[in-house]
Amino acid sequence: MTKQQQQVHSPEALFEPYTVRQLTIPSRILLSPMARAFAPEGVPGEDTAAYFRRRAENGVGLVIAVAMIDHPAATSEPALPNLFGEAALDGWSEVVRQVHEAGGIIFPQLSHMGMIRPMGSQPYPDAASVGPSGLDLQGNKVSGAMTEEEIAKVIQAYADAAVNAQQIGFDGIELSGGHGLLIDQFFWEKTNQRTDRYGGDFLKRTRFAVEVVQAVRAAVGPDYPVSMRLSQWKMGDYTAKLVDTPEQLEQFLNVLVEAGVDIFHISTRRFWEPEFEGSELGLAGWVKKLSGKTTFAVGSVGMDSDPAEDGDAGHPGLEELLKRLENHEFDLVAVGRALLGDPAWARKIREGRMDEIVAFTPEAAARLY
């Protein structure tokens, strides 16, 4: 018997609707945003629409889909979907239509890679990669620091993408603010060494994100849901920290809430691991407690083990997830690899067919189905 089958708490908690602002999400399961490079020339096609639809019609309440903003250094891969240009917007319109027809809700995750984009990347190899100080995640100098003019252009690109999303029927938007992407590069001391108004202590380093949120909020109005994905860890550095104490975290969150964030999507490697000494709360639990805002949790949900490690890394399984959800530690749970492996993962959980779940494999990540 697997850990997923040793249940005391009912999986029905995962299938209760949830309302944020005027938006009702039909279940507590969301499809985690994953950079699936299956959009030739940045245009999502019928296969993309079918991919998201399959998850929505099998019990995923909210789909979050990576979408690149209109800036030449935003992406390193021509097949990542854009949220600009007539062809891409037409493609997204069909994606939105099919997810809605299947009963789901969908947000795009507005993304800019910043300095994790290798120099010379397609589709704009002549564009220099940009970041707050031109430093990569290892602290190496790669390019010049962004000028305030460049910063203003990128902020406008986020706002324009949010307007595009709203106009073609997305139910809200998410800003990618974790994992070492551009917004996170402004947050993090190692990559933000600026001495102007976009640099300084950990609160001053939120200025870029605040201006992005304010521009988006001004563009989409007061009632359109705006989420921000956050993480302590960065690509290649799982020990990185933006904040060290609950007090710092509360100050950090308050600035973002005041700017206009409705939802926090909190990415950790393992949702069950305590974030601060003296409490069993994970990072998502702390964010919910301190901000009072809608909070999504993510981190090896639905996986009995971590494929990147030997053994199960002490994974408590689905039972721990259900316990924390019923205790209101967070509001929705993001599922990534498990839904890559099996589009019907949510339905099988609900119907008690855990032994029929198709396990995630690396091959699953290499195809769109």
C-alpha positions in Angstrom: 0.0 0.0 0.0 1.4 3.4 -1.0 1.4 6.5 1.2 -1.3 7.9 -1.0 -3.6 5.0 0.0 -3.0 5.4 3.8 -5.6 8.1 4.3 -7.5 9.3 7.3 -8.4 12.7 5.9 -10.9 12.7 3.0 -9.6 13.7 -0.4 -13.0 15.6 -0.8 -11.3 18.6 0.7 -9.3 18.9 -2.5 -12.6 19.3 -4.5 -14.3 22.0 -2.6 -14.7 25.3 -4.5 -12.8 28.4 -3.5 -13.6 32.0 -4.1 -11.1 34.9 -4.4 -12.5 38.3 -5.3 -15.4 37.5 -7.7 -13.7 34.4 -9.0 -14.8 30.9 -7.9 -12.3 28.1 -8.5 -14.1 24.8 -8.8 -11.5 22.7 -6.9 -8.4 23.2 -4.7 -6.0 21.6 -7.2 -4.1 23.8 -9.6 -1.8 22.8 -12.4 1.6 24.2 -11.6 3.1 26.5 -14.2 5.8 24.6 -16.1 7.8 25.9 -19.0 6.6 23.4 -21.6 8.5 24.5 -24.8 5.8 23.2 -27.2 4.7 26.5 -28.9 6.4 26.9 -32.2 7.4 30.5 -32.8 5.8 31.3 -29.4 2.3 30.4 -30.6 0.2 27.9 -28.5 -1.6 25.4 -30.8 -4.4 22.9 -30.6 -2.1 20.4 -28.8 -1.5 23.0 -26.1 -5.2 23.6 -25.7 -5.9 19.9 -25.5 -3.2 19.4 -22.9 -4.7 22.0 -20.6 -8.2 20.9 -21.3 -7.5 17.3 -20.3 -6.3 18.4 -16.8 -9.3 20.7 -16.4 -11.9 18.1 -17.3 -10.3 15.7 -14.8 -10.7 17.9 -11.8 -8.0 20.5 -11.9 -9.7 23.7 -10.8 -7.0 26.2 -11.9 -4.6 26.0 -14.7 -1.5 28.3 -14.5 0.4 28.5 -17.8 3.8 30.1 -18.4 3.6 33.0 -20.9 6.4 35.3 -21.9 6.1 39.1 -21.9 7.0 41.2 -24.9 10.7 42.0 -24.3 13.6 40.7 -26.5 15.5 39.3 -23.5 12.5 37.7 -21.8 13.0 34.2 -23.1 15.7 31.8 -24.2 13.5 29.4 -26.1 11.5 30.3 -29.3 9.0 27.6 -28.4 7.9 29.1 -25.1 4.5 30.7 -25.6 4.3 34.5 -25.9 1.5 36.6 -24.6 1.7 39.2 -27.3 1.3 39.2 -31.1 -1.9 38.4 -33.0 -1.1 34.7 -33.7 -0.1 33.9 -30.1 -3.1 35.7 -28.6 -5.4 33.8 -31.0 -3.8 30.6 -29.8 -4.3 31.5 -26.2 -7.9 32.4 -26.9 -8.5 28.9 -27.9 -6.7 27.5 -24.9 -8.9 29.7 -22.6 -12.0 28.6 -24.4 -11.3 24.9 -24.0 -10.3 25.2 -20.3 -13.5 27.1 -19.6 -15.6 24.6 -21.6 -14.0 21.8 -19.5 -15.1 23.7 -16.3 -11.7 25.1 -15.3 -10.2 28.5 -14.6 -6.9 29.7 -16.1 -4.2 32.3 -15.4 -1.1 33.0 -17.4 2.1 33.3 -15.5 3.8 36.4 -16.9 7.5 35.6 -17.1 10.8 37.2 -17.8 14.0 35.1 -17.4 16.4 38.0 -16.7 19.9 36.8 -16.2 19.2 33.1 -16.2 18.7 33.5 -20.0 22.0 32.5 -21.6 23.5 35.3 -23.7 22.9 34.8 -27.5 19.7 32.8 -27.0 17.0 32.6 -29.6 14.8 34.1 -30.8 16.7 37.3 -30.3 20.4 36.3 -30.1 21.6 39.9 -30.4 19.7 41.0 -27.3 21.7 41.2 -24.1 20.4 39.4 -21.1 19.2 41.8 -18.5 19.1 41.9 -14.7 19.2 44.4 -11.9 23.0 44.4 -11.8 24.0 42.3 -14.7 24.9 39.4 -12.4 24.0 35.8 -12.9 22.8 33.6 -10.1 26.3 32.7 -9.2 27.2 36.4 -8.7 29.2 36.6 -11.9 29.2 39.8 -14.0 27.6 39.1 -17.4 26.2 42.4 -18.6 25.6 45.9 -17.5 23.0 46.8 -14.9 19.6 47.7 -16.3 19.0 51.4 -16.8 15.9 53.0 -15.3 14.7 53.4 -18.9 15.1 49.7 -19.5 13.3 49.0 -16.2 10.4 51.2 -17.2 10.1 49.3 -20.5 10.0 45.9 -18.8 7.4 47.1 -16.3 5.2 48.3 -19.2 5.6 45.0 -20.9 4.2 43.2 -17.8 1.3 45.6 -17.8 0.6 45.1 -21.5 0.7 41.3 -21.1 -1.8 41.6 -18.3 -4.2 43.6 -20.4 -3.8 41.1 -23.2 -4.7 38.3 -20.8 -7.7 40.1 -19.5 -9.0 41.0 -23.0 -8.8 37.4 -24.3 -10.6 35.9 -21.3 -8.0 34.7 -18.8 -9.6 34.7 -15.3 -6.6 36.4 -13.6 -2.9 36.7 -14.0 0.2 35.5 -12.1 3.6 37.2 -11.9 6.6 34.9 -11.8 8.5 36.3 -8.8 10.5 33.2 -7.7 13.2 30.7 -8.7 15.7 33.3 -9.7 13.8 34.9 -12.6 13.9 38.6 -13.2 11.6 39.8 -10.4 13.3 37.5 -8.0 16.7 38.8 -9.2 15.6 42.3 -7.9 14.6 40.7 -4.6 17.8 38.8 -4.0 20.9 40.5 -2.5 23.3 38.3 -4.5 21.9 39.5 -7.9 20.8 43.0 -6.9 23.8 45.1 -5.9 22.2 48.4 -7.0 22.7 51.6 -5.0 19.8 53.5 -6.6 16.1 53.4 -5.6 15.9 49.7 -6.9 18.5 48.4 -4.5 19.4 48.5 -0.9 18.0 46.4 2.0 15.5 43.6 1.5 12.5 45.9 1.6 14.1 48.4 -0.8 14.8 45.6 -3.2 11.0 45.0 -3.6 10.6 48.3 -5.5 10.8 46.7 -9.0 8.2 44.1 -8.0 6.0 46.8 -6.4 6.1 48.9 -9.6 5.3 45.9 -11.7 2.3 45.1 -9.5 1.1 48.7 -9.4 1.3 49.0 -13.2 -0.6 45.7 -13.7 -3.2 46.7 -11.2 -3.7 50.1 -12.8 -4.1 48.4 -16.2 -6.5 45.6 -15.2 -8.6 47.4 -12.6 -9.3 46.7 -8.9 -11.2 43.4 -9.2 -9.1 41.3 -11.5 -7.1 38.7 -9.5 -3.4 39.2 -9.4 -1.2 36.4 -8.0 2.6 36.4 -7.4 4.7 33.3 -7.3 7.5 33.5 -4.7 10.2 31.2 -3.6 13.2 31.3 -1.2 15.2 28.9 -3.4 16.8 29.7 -6.7 17.6 27.5 -9.7 20.8 25.7 -8.7 20.7 27.0 -5.1 18.1 25.3 -2.9 19.5 26.9 0.3 19.1 30.6 -0.9 17.0 32.8 1.4 15.3 36.1 0.8 14.2 36.4 4.4 15.4 34.7 7.6 12.6 35.4 10.1 8.8 35.6 10.2 9.2 39.3 11.0 11.1 39.9 7.8 8.6 37.8 5.8 5.7 39.8 7.2 7.3 43.1 6.2 8.1 41.7 2.7 4.6 40.5 2.2 3.0 43.7 3.4 4.7 45.7 0.8 3.5 43.4 -2.0 -0.1 43.3 -0.6 -0.2 47.1 -0.4 0.9 47.2 -4.1 -2.0 45.1 -5.1 -1.2 41.3 -4.8 -4.3 39.2 -4.1 -2.8 35.7 -4.1 0.6 34.3 -3.1 1.8 31.1 -4.9 4.5 29.8 -2.6 7.1 27.4 -4.2 9.1 25.1 -2.0 10.8 21.8 -2.8 8.8 20.0 -0.1 5.5 21.5 1.1 5.7 19.8 4.5 9.1 21.1 5.6 9.1 23.7 8.4 10.3 27.1 7.3 11.3 28.7 10.6 12.4 27.2 13.9 9.8 26.6 16.5 6.9 25.9 14.2 5.8 23.1 11.9 4.4 25.6 9.4 5.8 25.5 5.9 6.6 28.6 4.0 3.0 28.7 2.5 1.6 28.4 6.0 3.6 31.3 7.2 2.6 33.4 4.2 -1.1 32.6 4.8 -0.8 33.4 8.5 1.1 36.7 8.1 -0.6 38.1 5.0 -4.2 36.8 5.4 -4.2 36.5 1.6 -5.2 33.5 -0.6 -2.2 31.2 -0.6 -1.2 28.4 -3.0 1.3 25.7 -1.8 3.6 23.7 -4.0 6.4 21.3 -3.4 6.5 17.6 -4.4 2.7 17.4 -4.1 1.4 14.0 -5.4 4.9 12.5 -5.5 5.8 9.6 -3.1 9.5 10.3 -3.7 11.8 12.9 -5.2 13.2 11.6 -8.5 16.2 13.9 -8.1 17.2 12.1 -4.9 17.8 8.6 -3.6 15.0 7.3 -1.4 11.8 9.1 -0.5 13.4 12.1 1.4 10.9 11.4 4.2 7.9 12.2 2.0 4.7 12.0 4.1 2.4 11.5 1.2 -1.0 12.7 0.4 -2.3 12.4 4.0 -0.1 15.2 5.2 -1.2 17.4 2.4 -4.9 16.8 3.3 -4.3 17.5 6.9 -2.6 20.8 6.2 -5.3 21.8 3.7 -8.1 21.0 6.2 -6.2 23.0 8.9 -6.3 26.0 6.5 -2.5 26.2 6.3 -3.0 27.1 2.6 -6.0 27.3 0.2 -5.0 25.5 -3.0 -2.3 23.1 -3.9 -0.2 23.2 -7.0 0.6 19.9 -8.7 3.4 19.6 -11.3 5.1 16.3 -12.0 2.2 14.1 -10.9 -0.1 15.9 -13.5 2.6 15.6 -16.1 2.6 11.8 -15.6 -1.1 11.4 -15.4 -3.6 14.0 -16.7 -6.4 12.2 -14.7 -4.4 12.3 -11.4 -7.0 14.5 -9.6 -10.0 12.4 -10.8 -8.2 9.2 -9.7 -7.5 10.7 -6.3 -11.1 11.6 -5.8 -12.4 8.2 -6.9 -10.0 6.3 -4.7 -8.2 4.8 -7.7 -4.7 5.7 -6.5 -3.3 2.3 -7.7 -4.2 3.3 -11.3 -2.2 6.6 -11.3 0.4 6.6 -14.0 3.7 7.5 -12.3 5.8 10.5 -13.5 8.8 9.7 -15.6 11.4 11.9 -17.3 9.8 10.9 -20.6 6.5 12.5 -19.5 8.3 15.9 -19.3 9.4 15.5 -22.9 6.0 15.3 -24.4 2.7 17.2 -24.4 -0.3 14.9 -23.8 
